[in-house]
Amino acid sequence: MLTKYLLSLIFIIVQVYSIQDYRQLVDLHEWYEVKKDTLEIQQKSSANDDNCDQDLLSFQQGLERNEPWAVIFADTWAKIQAGYLSGNTINIGDFDSCVKFEHPITSSRIYKGQHCLVGISALSNSTLEADRTDLSLKHLAKFFKSNGIVSTNGFCMPASCSVAKIIQFLNQNILNENDLGAVGAQCRDMSVHLEPLDYFAIVLFSLFALLIIASTTYELIILKSKHSEPNKLLASFSVYSNGYKLFEITKIKSPSSINCLHGLRAMSIFWIILGHRITNQYPWGNPKDFQAFILGKSIATGIINAHTLAVDTFFVMGALLMTWSTLKDCEKKQLNIPRMIWRRYIRYTPVYSALILAVVSFSKVILQGPFYIEELRASCVKNWWMTLLHVLNYLQQKDMCLNHGWYLSADFQLFIISPFIILMIHKYGKKFLLIPAVLFLATIIYIISISMVLDIAMPAPSASQNYVDFIYFPTHSRAGPWFVGIILGYYLFTIQRKKVDINKFLNGFMWIFTLTVLFSIVFLQLGFSSSTDVIQRGYHITFLALHRNLWAIALCWIIFACQNLKTGGIIRWFLSLPQWQPISRMGLSMYLIGAVYQVMSILNQRVPLYLNFWQLVPILLSDVFMIMILSTITYLAFEAPTLIIEDYIYKKIKNKP
C-alpha cells in the first residue's frame, strides 16, 4: 500500500467496466454519455475560479459534441489498470501530452492543461456492499476498502484550476457520492517563474564558468610562453592543472601512502550509488514489489540493505587519515588545530553550498516530470544554514535539506573533537588510547540502552522513526567506527617504518575470520524475523549495536594487512590499483552529487520502475557514468580551487614579515 506521505499522488477518473473489459480502454465519448450527469459543473464559485469553471464547462461541452480536442484531452487521463492487488497502483497517464496541451477557446483565451497528482482511496465510513467482480465506479470503493488500496493515477485538468478547486470538484461531483475521496493533490503546468534567488544563482554559476575559462586560458598562455610559472592564485580555477591532478595515476611505494584506501573509498561510493538508487526508487515504483525485495532473503537484498555500512567505512578512513596527519604535524611541531578544522570546513562547504543553491534554484527547471516534490526544495530554503553549519543531524532530523548530508555533519563534528584526543595521545603516550576505546564502548552501550527503552530492534529498524532519530542520524551513536579509526591510525603511524611479521597460519586465519565477519554482517540480518521472544529480541538488539562497530574492526585488519603485512593477495592488489585514485579524490563530490542526481532522475520518470535485473543494470551503469561526469565538473569548479586558494592565502599570511 502506498503511504500518504507521498506527495506525488495521482487521480483516477474511473470508467464503467465489466470484469471482462477491465484491461481495455473504452470509447471516451461513450464513457462521457454514461457519466455526463455526474460531471455537472458547479456554477457557484469564487471569482478566482471563474476561469476554471469556464474551462471545465468548455471541456464538458466539447465531450458532448465529441470534439477532437476534448477527446484528446481526456485521452491523457490514466485508465483503470490490472494488478491493484499486486501493488500496481501507479498509473501516470500521458504526462507530456497533458502539460503541452493547448486549445484556443476564444481569440483571447487558450485552454491549457496541467497534470494533477491526486490520490484516491475509499472513505473510512464506506458502507457499500458490492460484488467484488464488479469494478464500476459505484463498487470500486468497496474493492479499494476491502483490499486496502490507494489508487494513484494521473489526470489532466485545466491549468486555470487551483488544487483546492480540483479536489473540491472531484469530491463533490464524482468521488464522495461513490464513497471515494481525494487524499491529496499536486498539479504541474510546467511554467517556471524565476525569483530573485534564481537570478542570483544564474549570475553566480556564470561567474564561476567565466573564472574557469579565464583561469585555464591564463595558465595555458603562461605555460606556452615558457618564460615564467603561472601564479597559483590566478591559475586556481584552471581545468588544465586541476584536471591533471585529479586524473593523475601514480604508483606510490612510500610507507606513508596507504594505497588500499583508494580502492576502499571507490567501492564504498559505488555501493552507496547502488543502495541509493534502490531506496530512493521505492516510493515511485510498485510498493509491494519493493517491500518484498527489501524484506526478502536474496543475496541482492542483503547487499543493498547493507549499503549504509559504506558510510562506516568512510568514518574509519576519515579518522585514520586525520590521526595520521595530526601525528605527523605534531612530530614536525606544526600542529595548527584551528586551521585543520577550517580547512575541513571549506573542503566540504563550497561544494555543499553550490549543490544546495542548485537544488533550490534549478530543481523546478530540471524536474520536468510528474513527480515534482516542492518539499525537496522547500526544506533547503528553510534549513540551509543548519546544513552549512553541519548541525542538521541534531537540529532538524525530520526536514533535512539533502538528508544524505547528515554524514558530513557527523564527520565534521567528530573532526572538531578528535585533534584534541590525538594530541593527548601523542603527548602522554598510548595509555591515552583508552579515551577512544572508552568512547567506542560508550556508543555500543548507548545503542543497546536506547533500543531497549524505545523498543527498536531488527529485522527492519529503519521502519521505526525512533531508529532514525536516536540511532541512525546522531553523531554519538555513529561514532564507534570513527574511534576505531583513530586507534588504527595511531598504530599504523607508529609502526610505519617497522617491519611487522606474523605467522602465515595466523595471517591466513585472520583473513578468513575477517571476511567471515564482513559477509556475516551483510547477510546475517536476512535470517531475522519479527519476534516478541525476549532472547530473540536481545539477539536482534545486540546485532544492531555491534554490527557497524564489528564492520569497522574487520576493515582495520584489511587496511593493516594490506599496508604493513603486504598480504591479502588479489584483495590487496585490487584495492591498491592506482586506477582508483581519481574516483577516490572526487569521492566527496560523488557522494553529494550522486543522491541528488538519482532523485532528479527518478522524479523525471514517466512510468514506474519495477525491480527487474535487465532494467536496473543499465540504469545503475548510467548512474555511475553521469555521477562521475557531474562530480568531475563539481570537483574542478569548487572543491579543488577552494583548497588551492586557502593554501595560497595561508602561506602568504604566514610568510608575511
C-alpha positions as MATLAB code, in Angstrom:
seq = 'MLTKYLLSLIFIIVQVYSIQDYRQLVDLHEWYEVKKDTLEIQQKSSANDDNCDQDLLSFQQGLERNEPWAVIFADTWAKIQAGYLSGNTINIGDFDSCVKFEHPITSSRIYKGQHCLVGISALSNSTLEADRTDLSLKHLAKFFKSNGIVSTNGFCMPASCSVAKIIQFLNQNILNENDLGAVGAQCRDMSVHLEPLDYFAIVLFSLFALLIIASTTYELIILKSKHSEPNKLLASFSVYSNGYKLFEITKIKSPSSINCLHGLRAMSIFWIILGHRITNQYPWGNPKDFQAFILGKSIATGIINAHTLAVDTFFVMGALLMTWSTLKDCEKKQLNIPRMIWRRYIRYTPVYSALILAVVSFSKVILQGPFYIEELRASCVKNWWMTLLHVLNYLQQKDMCLNHGWYLSADFQLFIISPFIILMIHKYGKKFLLIPAVLFLATIIYIISISMVLDIAMPAPSASQNYVDFIYFPTHSRAGPWFVGIILGYYLFTIQRKKVDINKFLNGFMWIFTLTVLFSIVFLQLGFSSSTDVIQRGYHITFLALHRNLWAIALCWIIFACQNLKTGGIIRWFLSLPQWQPISRMGLSMYLIGAVYQVMSILNQRVPLYLNFWQLVPILLSDVFMIMILSTITYLAFEAPTLIIEDYIYKKIKNKP';
ca = [
       0.000    0.000    0.000;
       1.320    3.406   -0.955;
       1.613    5.572    2.157;
       0.147    9.033    2.414;
       3.486   10.784    2.949;
       3.970   10.622   -0.829;
       3.058   13.993   -2.240;
       3.065   12.662   -5.758;
      -0.404   11.142   -5.728;
      -2.369   10.706   -8.908;
      -6.055   10.982   -9.716;
      -8.227    8.379  -11.368;
     -11.429    9.061  -13.282;
     -12.957    5.623  -13.128;
     -14.805    4.418  -16.207;
     -17.650    1.870  -16.118;
     -16.183   -1.528  -16.884;
     -17.284   -5.083  -16.662;
     -14.656   -7.504  -15.352;
     -14.091   -8.731  -18.914;
     -13.296   -5.172  -20.084;
     -11.050   -4.399  -17.116;
      -7.835   -4.208  -19.144;
      -9.312   -2.448  -22.152;
      -9.908    1.224  -22.947;
     -13.440    2.428  -23.571;
     -14.583    4.867  -26.167;
     -14.279    8.274  -24.476;
     -17.412    9.743  -25.976;
     -19.447    6.717  -24.940;
     -17.930    6.962  -21.472;
     -18.952   10.585  -21.250;
     -22.533    9.783  -22.229;
     -22.674    7.417  -19.267;
     -21.100    9.856  -16.803;
     -22.234   13.301  -18.001;
     -24.887   13.584  -15.306;
     -22.176   13.123  -12.701;
     -19.913   15.701  -14.270;
     -22.212   18.687  -13.901;
     -20.237   21.835  -13.260;
     -20.971   23.869  -10.173;
     -21.694   27.429  -11.250;
     -21.347   28.883   -7.768;
     -17.682   29.555   -7.107;
     -15.337   32.291   -6.077;
     -14.267   34.932   -8.582;
     -10.766   33.429   -8.676;
     -12.177   30.170  -10.015;
     -14.349   31.680  -12.753;
     -11.853   30.778  -15.477;
     -11.593   27.276  -14.071;
     -15.371   26.833  -14.175;
     -15.491   28.158  -17.729;
     -12.750   25.739  -18.816;
     -14.437   22.783  -17.155;
     -17.685   23.749  -18.845;
     -15.919   24.074  -22.222;
     -14.466   20.615  -21.739;
     -17.882   19.214  -20.813;
     -19.481   20.745  -23.875;
     -16.598   19.551  -26.060;
     -17.175   15.982  -24.946;
     -20.922   16.333  -25.588;
     -20.163   17.344  -29.173;
     -17.394   14.744  -29.492;
     -14.944   17.500  -30.436;
     -11.430   16.131  -31.185;
      -9.638   18.479  -28.770;
     -11.795   17.360  -25.834;
     -11.359   13.690  -26.703;
      -7.578   14.161  -26.989;
      -7.527   15.997  -23.658;
      -9.460   13.206  -21.964;
      -7.237   10.592  -23.569;
      -4.324   11.846  -21.471;
      -6.018   10.526  -18.327;
      -4.829    7.298  -16.783;
      -7.231    4.389  -17.071;
      -8.056    1.528  -14.745;
      -5.248   -0.987  -14.925;
      -4.531   -4.541  -13.934;
      -2.669   -5.558  -10.809;
      -4.101   -3.417   -7.997;
      -3.786   -6.299   -5.557;
      -0.161   -6.910   -6.513;
       0.767   -3.266   -5.877;
       0.322   -1.872   -9.387;
      -1.418    1.253   -8.130;
       0.567    3.898  -10.028;
      -0.561    4.977  -13.490;
       0.748    8.357  -14.573;
      -1.190    8.702  -17.798;
       0.136   10.759  -20.707;
       2.014   13.428  -18.768;
       3.793   15.125  -21.682;
       0.680   15.428  -23.847;
      -1.185   16.892  -20.892;
       1.275   19.651  -19.977;
       1.809   20.574  -23.641;
      -1.906   20.683  -24.414;
      -3.249   23.983  -25.767;
      -6.549   24.721  -27.479;
      -7.912   28.178  -28.352;
     -11.353   28.605  -26.795;
     -11.750   32.204  -27.933;
      -9.470   34.679  -29.659;
      -8.292   35.888  -26.253;
      -8.309   32.693  -24.183;
      -6.394   29.449  -24.588;
      -7.361   26.221  -22.856;
      -4.204   24.727  -21.308;
      -3.628   21.521  -19.404;
      -1.924   20.797  -16.126;
      -1.032   17.334  -14.902;
      -2.509   16.638  -11.497;
      -1.467   14.081   -8.945;
      -4.426   13.170   -6.782;
      -4.675   10.151   -4.543;
      -7.971    8.309   -4.321;
      -8.999    5.953   -1.547;
     -12.226    4.616   -0.131;
     -13.861    6.785    2.519;
     -13.396    5.397    6.002;
     -17.162    5.295    6.548;
     -17.876    3.438    3.308;
     -20.850    1.102    3.782;
     -21.352   -0.119    0.223;
     -21.769   -3.832   -0.179;
     -20.641   -4.816   -3.629;
     -19.917   -7.778   -5.779;
     -16.097   -7.958   -5.847;
     -16.223   -8.866   -9.522;
     -17.992   -5.602  -10.360;
     -15.450   -2.844  -10.946;
     -17.810    0.004  -11.738;
     -17.240    3.332  -10.038;
     -20.098    2.621   -7.646;
     -18.426   -0.510   -6.383;
     -14.769    0.499   -6.613;
     -14.827    1.994   -3.107;
     -15.756   -1.379   -1.650;
     -12.994   -3.010   -3.690;
     -10.467   -0.400   -2.515;
     -11.514   -0.566    1.121;
     -11.646   -4.341    1.373;
      -8.168   -4.612   -0.127;
      -6.565   -1.535    1.456;
      -5.866    0.177   -1.866;
      -4.919    3.788   -2.531;
      -5.074    4.328   -6.280;
      -2.569    6.787   -7.717;
      -3.215    7.636  -11.342;
      -2.613   10.719  -13.465;
      -5.342   13.090  -14.589;
      -5.232   16.197  -16.768;
      -7.144   19.273  -15.592;
      -7.470   22.841  -16.904;
      -4.425   24.934  -15.997;
      -6.747   27.640  -14.679;
      -7.909   25.443  -11.798;
      -6.352   25.578   -8.355;
      -5.536   22.433   -6.419;
      -8.241   23.227   -3.898;
     -10.775   23.656   -6.694;
      -9.753   20.377   -8.303;
     -10.102   18.434   -5.053;
     -13.427   20.134   -4.327;
     -14.739   19.392   -7.806;
     -13.671   15.766   -7.764;
     -15.014   15.084   -4.299;
     -18.336   16.858   -4.756;
     -19.139   15.770   -8.290;
     -17.619   12.323   -8.669;
     -15.997   10.736   -5.666;
     -17.880   11.307   -2.418;
     -21.209   10.070   -3.728;
     -19.449    6.828   -4.597;
     -17.723    6.517   -1.209;
     -14.382    7.592   -2.667;
     -12.295   10.601   -1.684;
      -9.209   12.526   -2.746;
      -6.493   12.232   -0.100;
      -4.046   14.722   -1.616;
      -3.208   16.558   -4.804;
      -0.406   18.325   -6.598;
      -0.557   19.813  -10.085;
       2.079   20.858  -12.632;
       1.666   23.045  -15.693;
       5.457   23.239  -16.293;
       5.513   27.031  -16.204;
       8.654   28.328  -14.482;
       8.629   31.617  -12.592;
      12.096   32.926  -11.775;
      12.656   34.516   -8.370;
      15.489   36.836   -7.225;
      17.398   33.856   -5.820;
      17.211   32.167   -9.220;
      18.777   35.179  -10.929;
      21.462   35.237   -8.235;
      22.217   31.558   -8.891;
      22.414   32.124  -12.650;
      24.823   35.037  -12.184;
      26.949   33.184   -9.613;
      27.337   29.993  -11.638;
      28.026   32.073  -14.744;
      30.813   33.870  -12.880;
      32.323   30.541  -11.876;
      32.192   29.420  -15.511;
      33.952   32.624  -16.578;
      36.549   32.162  -13.827;
      37.278   28.653  -15.065;
      37.630   29.818  -18.669;
      39.806   32.802  -17.740;
      41.997   30.836  -15.327;
      42.530   27.995  -17.789;
      43.328   30.418  -20.611;
      45.799   32.310  -18.415;
      47.632   29.148  -17.365;
      47.890   27.795  -20.912;
      49.252   31.120  -22.205;
      51.885   31.289  -19.448;
      52.916   27.666  -19.937;
      53.200   28.133  -23.681;
      55.398   31.209  -23.282;
      57.820   29.241  -21.045;
      59.081   32.498  -19.523;
      57.593   32.074  -16.054;
      55.480   29.852  -13.840;
      51.729   30.583  -13.588;
      50.609   32.383  -10.461;
      48.904   29.766   -8.272;
      46.076   32.085   -7.293;
      45.303   33.115  -10.868;
      45.521   29.504  -12.025;
      43.460   28.123   -9.138;
      40.405   27.548  -11.346;
      42.360   26.130  -14.262;
      40.869   22.942  -15.671;
      44.275   22.081  -17.122;
      46.258   21.786  -13.883;
      43.380   20.729  -11.634;
      42.246   18.147  -14.151;
      45.772   16.780  -14.421;
      45.996   16.430  -10.639;
      42.571   14.795  -10.489;
      43.236   12.161  -13.132;
      46.922   11.625  -12.411;
      47.636    7.966  -11.654;
      50.813    7.262   -9.712;
      52.271    4.162   -8.103;
      53.413    5.315   -4.682;
      55.506    2.938   -2.583;
      56.105    5.281    0.338;
      55.329    3.846    3.819;
      53.195    6.937    4.440;
      50.913    6.187    1.484;
      48.060    3.802    2.291;
      47.179    2.770   -1.243;
      44.347    0.374   -0.393;
      42.242    3.287    0.882;
      41.657    4.451   -2.696;
      40.007    1.166   -3.602;
      38.004    1.032   -0.380;
      36.707    4.548   -0.967;
      35.781    3.838   -4.586;
      33.994    0.582   -3.709;
      32.107    2.361   -0.929;
      30.971    5.091   -3.328;
      29.710    2.528   -5.842;
      27.914    0.655   -3.056;
      26.193    3.839   -1.926;
      25.134    4.643   -5.501;
      23.579    1.175   -5.759;
      21.796    1.471   -2.425;
      20.521    4.999   -3.044;
      19.108    4.034   -6.449;
      17.017    1.243   -4.905;
      15.927    3.012   -1.715;
      15.145    6.333   -3.428;
      13.204    4.494   -6.108;
      10.872    2.855   -3.601;
       8.050    5.444   -3.410;
       7.799    5.724   -7.202;
       7.627    2.061   -8.079;
       5.455   -0.873   -7.157;
       5.415   -0.636   -3.333;
       4.675   -4.313   -2.782;
       7.405   -5.225   -5.229;
       9.939   -3.097   -3.374;
       8.790   -4.240    0.056;
       9.093   -7.866   -0.998;
      12.609   -7.181   -2.224;
      13.810   -5.148    0.767;
      12.370   -7.675    3.234;
      13.419  -10.650    1.119;
      16.093  -13.274    1.696;
      18.138  -12.989   -1.500;
      21.830  -12.157   -1.773;
      20.949   -8.975   -3.681;
      18.666   -7.905   -0.820;
      21.468   -8.371    1.703;
      23.944   -6.359   -0.359;
      21.545   -3.474   -0.977;
      20.175   -3.316    2.573;
      23.731   -3.188    3.923;
      24.847   -0.273    1.740;
      24.744    2.076    4.729;
      27.827    0.259    6.047;
      29.781    2.131    3.384;
      29.396    5.272    5.491;
      31.016    3.465    8.419;
      33.886    2.658    6.073;
      34.181    6.403    5.425;
      34.285    7.041    9.169;
      37.148    4.572    9.648;
      39.170    6.005    6.754;
      38.455    9.618    7.719;
      39.593    9.091   11.310;
      42.653    7.131   10.186;
      43.845    9.840    7.793;
      43.099   12.641   10.241;
      45.022   10.841   13.001;
      47.967   10.237   10.687;
      48.159   13.870    9.539;
      47.751   15.177   13.107;
      50.559   12.993   14.456;
      52.726   13.991   11.503;
      52.173   17.680   12.288;
      52.895   17.013   15.965;
      56.254   15.456   15.093;
      57.146   18.473   12.970;
      55.784   20.820   15.658;
      53.472   22.319   13.039;
      50.125   21.336   14.513;
      47.551   24.067   13.911;
      44.182   22.779   15.096;
      42.117   25.856   14.089;
      43.468   25.645   10.554;
      42.816   21.884   10.420;
      39.183   22.447   11.325;
      38.876   25.433    8.991;
      40.392   23.513    6.093;
      37.979   20.640    6.684;
      35.088   23.081    6.736;
      35.983   24.796    3.464;
      36.608   21.452    1.817;
      33.000   20.467    2.468;
      31.115   23.740    2.438;
      31.697   25.267   -1.045;
      30.634   22.054   -2.800;
      27.726   21.671   -0.397;
      26.670   25.314   -0.832;
      26.758   25.109   -4.623;
      24.659   21.950   -4.562;
      22.071   23.466   -2.221;
      21.821   26.592   -4.372;
      21.419   24.456   -7.490;
      18.653   22.395   -5.875;
      16.810   25.464   -4.601;
      17.083   27.397   -7.871;
      17.231   24.880  -10.689;
      15.198   21.916   -9.432;
      11.974   23.458  -10.738;
      13.600   23.656  -14.180;
      15.394   20.313  -14.092;
      12.403   18.399  -12.768;
      10.238   18.076  -15.870;
       8.292   15.010  -14.775;
       5.035   14.318  -12.939;
       6.653   13.520   -9.600;
       7.830   17.022   -8.700;
       8.091   17.483   -4.938;
       8.186   21.055   -3.710;
       9.289   19.892   -0.248;
      12.621   18.805   -1.741;
      13.307   22.466   -2.460;
      11.438   23.967    0.487;
      13.466   22.077    3.096;
      16.680   23.602    1.700;
      15.165   27.094    1.603;
      14.232   26.694    5.253;
      17.214   24.816    6.688;
      20.196   25.717    4.502;
      22.017   27.448    7.346;
      21.815   24.357    9.570;
      23.237   22.333    6.720;
      26.190   24.659    6.187;
      26.905   24.769    9.928;
      26.893   20.952    9.925;
      24.380   20.628   12.758;
      21.446   19.351   10.730;
      21.612   15.803   12.073;
      20.689   17.108   15.524;
      18.556   20.211   14.968;
      16.352   19.204   12.041;
      16.118   15.464   11.534;
      12.600   15.372   10.118;
      13.003   18.090    7.485;
      16.575   17.779    6.294;
      17.985   19.616    3.322;
      19.671   16.873    1.281;
      19.281   14.294    4.023;
      22.256   12.219    2.894;
      24.353   15.166    4.073;
      23.861   14.019    7.675;
      27.140   12.136    7.202;
      29.058   15.374    6.588;
      27.570   16.858    9.754;
      28.608   13.840   11.815;
      32.043   13.708   10.195;
      32.694   17.395   10.829;
      31.528   17.191   14.448;
      33.864   14.258   15.084;
      36.663   16.068   13.277;
      36.351   19.019   15.674;
      36.894   16.968   18.840;
      39.411   14.431   17.521;
      42.584   16.588   17.249;
      42.453   17.221   20.990;
      42.183   13.492   21.720;
      45.055   12.702   19.354;
      47.176   15.491   20.832;
      46.755   13.964   24.295;
      47.709   10.533   22.954;
      50.816   11.969   21.308;
      51.810   13.970   24.367;
      51.132   11.438   27.120;
      51.594    8.134   25.341;
      49.491    5.254   24.115;
      47.871    4.772   27.503;
      45.581    7.594   26.408;
      44.270    5.331   23.643;
      41.907    4.425   26.446;
      39.946    7.592   25.562;
      38.795    6.493   22.075;
      38.409    2.928   23.385;
      36.030    4.051   26.146;
      34.111    6.293   23.744;
      33.819    3.349   21.350;
      32.289    1.184   24.092;
      30.018    4.060   25.124;
      28.413    4.133   21.663;
      27.616    0.420   21.948;
      26.116    0.815   25.416;
      24.051    3.772   24.210;
      22.599    1.853   21.245;
      21.703   -1.148   23.416;
      20.101    1.070   26.062;
      18.073    3.242   23.678;
      16.971    0.178   21.702;
      15.623   -1.465   24.850;
      13.905    1.688   26.092;
      12.298    2.599   22.750;
      11.745   -0.978   21.552;
      13.971   -0.695   18.477;
      15.150   -3.973   17.004;
      15.814   -5.948   13.861;
      14.779   -7.054   11.282;
      13.681   -3.668    9.939;
      14.810   -0.965   12.374;
      14.650    1.641    9.622;
      10.868    1.283    9.708;
      10.986    2.896   13.138;
      11.230    6.673   13.305;
      12.900    6.252   16.679;
      15.707    4.343   14.986;
      16.289    7.214   12.575;
      16.059    9.905   15.251;
      18.046    8.260   18.039;
      20.440    5.846   16.320;
      20.931    6.464   12.611;
      21.472   10.242   12.439;
      23.016   11.288   15.795;
      26.789   11.527   15.822;
      27.164    9.980   19.269;
      25.534    6.741   18.089;
      27.524    6.526   14.838;
      30.928    7.447   16.268;
      32.130    3.906   17.048;
      33.852    3.304   13.675;
      35.473    6.744   13.908;
      37.119    5.943   17.250;
      38.265    2.597   15.847;
      39.855    4.564   13.002;
      41.726    6.783   15.483;
      43.230    3.751   17.212;
      44.209    2.209   13.875;
      45.684    5.491   12.656;
      47.864    5.821   15.744;
      49.090    2.244   15.459;
      49.873    2.475   11.736;
      51.713    5.769   12.205;
      53.929    4.422   14.977;
      54.931    1.293   13.023;
      55.107    2.801    9.541;
      58.851    2.231    9.202;
      58.967   -1.001   11.176;
      58.787   -4.455    9.703;
      55.866   -6.418   11.102;
      55.813  -10.176   10.665;
      53.223  -12.655   11.856;
      52.915  -16.376   11.419;
      51.482  -17.217    7.991;
      48.912  -19.527    9.543;
      47.760  -16.741   11.862;
      47.684  -14.367    8.905;
      45.559  -16.800    6.895;
      43.250  -17.371    9.840;
      42.793  -13.615   10.337;
      41.908  -13.085    6.686;
      39.376  -15.913    6.744;
      37.939  -14.700   10.039;
      37.744  -11.083    8.826;
      35.987  -11.958    5.575;
      33.602  -14.222    7.502;
      32.725  -11.346    9.828;
      32.148   -8.950    6.915;
      29.936  -11.354    4.978;
      28.063  -12.338    8.143;
      27.264   -8.713    8.914;
      25.896   -8.216    5.397;
      23.835  -11.402    5.190;
      23.068  -12.431    8.775;
      20.204   -9.968    9.076;
      18.380  -11.768    6.249;
      17.550  -14.537    8.704;
      15.951  -12.197   11.225;
      12.211  -12.195   11.740;
       9.969  -10.154   13.994;
       9.672  -11.742   17.397;
       8.442  -10.923   20.885;
      10.657  -13.589   22.436;
      12.996  -11.959   24.959;
      16.061  -13.970   23.935;
      15.432  -13.414   20.234;
      14.899   -9.686   20.718;
      18.053   -9.474   22.795;
      19.936  -11.080   19.935;
      18.456   -8.561   17.492;
      19.369   -5.583   19.669;
      22.897   -6.892   20.171;
      23.344   -7.194   16.408;
      22.007   -3.670   15.944;
      24.526   -2.310   18.442;
      27.538   -4.288   17.245;
      27.317   -4.797   13.501;
      28.665   -1.391   12.429;
      31.441   -1.492   15.000;
      32.459   -5.040   14.094;
      32.445   -3.967   10.452;
      34.884   -1.186   11.340;
      37.185   -3.523   13.268;
      37.228   -6.022   10.403;
      38.125   -3.233    7.971;
      41.022   -2.292   10.228;
      42.544   -5.715    9.705;
      42.226   -5.395    5.923;
      43.920   -1.980    5.962;
      46.643   -3.155    8.347;
      47.323   -6.361    6.408;
      47.408   -4.604    3.039;
      49.572   -1.744    4.275;
      52.013   -3.340    6.712;
      51.939   -7.089    6.155;
      51.651   -6.784    2.375;
      49.280   -9.760    2.417;
      45.827  -10.253    1.007;
      46.649  -11.444   -2.475;
      44.041  -10.439   -5.023;
      42.181   -8.307   -2.465;
      45.243   -6.178   -1.767;
      46.059   -5.975   -5.490;
      42.514   -4.918   -6.365;
      42.133   -2.301   -3.620;
      45.586   -0.858   -4.304;
      45.106   -0.393   -8.041;
      46.190    3.174   -8.889;
      43.217    3.453  -11.260;
      41.004    4.035   -8.197;
      42.798    7.280   -7.361;
      40.661    9.701   -9.459;
      37.419    8.277   -8.054;
      38.863    8.430   -4.558;
      39.881   12.081   -4.977;
      36.417   13.179   -6.011;
      34.668   10.884   -3.521;
      33.102   13.835   -1.680;
      31.586   15.250   -4.854;
      30.350   11.817   -5.942;
      28.699   11.243   -2.572;
      26.931   14.611   -2.573;
      26.042   14.770   -6.266;
      25.087   11.107   -6.556;
      21.973   11.049   -4.404;
      20.697   14.349   -5.834;
      21.182   13.181   -9.420;
      19.385    9.907   -8.701;
      16.421   11.644   -7.063;
      16.166   14.051  -10.002;
      16.315   11.122  -12.407;
      13.613    9.229  -10.535;
      11.314   12.248  -10.293;
      11.572   12.736  -14.059;
      10.283    9.217  -14.750;
       7.191    8.883  -16.906;
       6.409    5.326  -15.819;
       7.019    3.482  -12.539;
      10.094    1.289  -12.339;
       9.815   -2.332  -11.316;
      12.627   -4.346   -9.813;
      13.997   -6.230  -12.753;
      17.635   -7.120  -13.396;
      17.517   -6.086  -17.052;
      16.069   -2.697  -16.136;
      18.272   -1.972  -13.140;
      21.683   -2.833  -14.596;
      21.658   -0.227  -17.407;
      20.173    2.331  -15.017;
      22.947    1.739  -12.476;
      25.646    1.924  -15.148;
      24.093    5.154  -16.366;
      24.054    6.460  -12.783;
      27.764    5.784  -12.321;
      28.654    7.378  -15.656;
      26.573   10.529  -15.134;
      27.586   10.932  -11.485;
      31.261   10.718  -12.433;
      30.818   13.400  -15.099;
      28.892   15.735  -12.783;
      31.321   15.089   -9.918;
      34.292   15.890  -12.143;
      32.716   19.236  -13.021;
      31.917   19.924   -9.367;
      35.408   18.985   -8.215;
      37.105   21.187  -10.821;
      34.764   24.135  -10.258;
      34.515   24.209   -6.466;
      36.437   21.624   -4.468;
      39.937   21.905   -5.953;
      40.025   25.729   -6.417;
      38.851   26.370   -2.859;
      41.679   24.378   -1.295;
      44.259   25.978   -3.602;
      43.058   29.485   -2.725;
      43.021   28.709    1.006;
      46.535   27.287    0.875;
      47.795   30.275   -1.132;
      46.327   32.828    1.280;
      47.557   30.932    4.351;
      51.135   30.786    3.060;
      51.065   34.472    2.160;
      49.907   35.396    5.658;
      52.369   33.002    7.315;
      55.335   34.333    5.345;
      54.346   37.950    5.778;
      57.207   39.834    7.507;
];
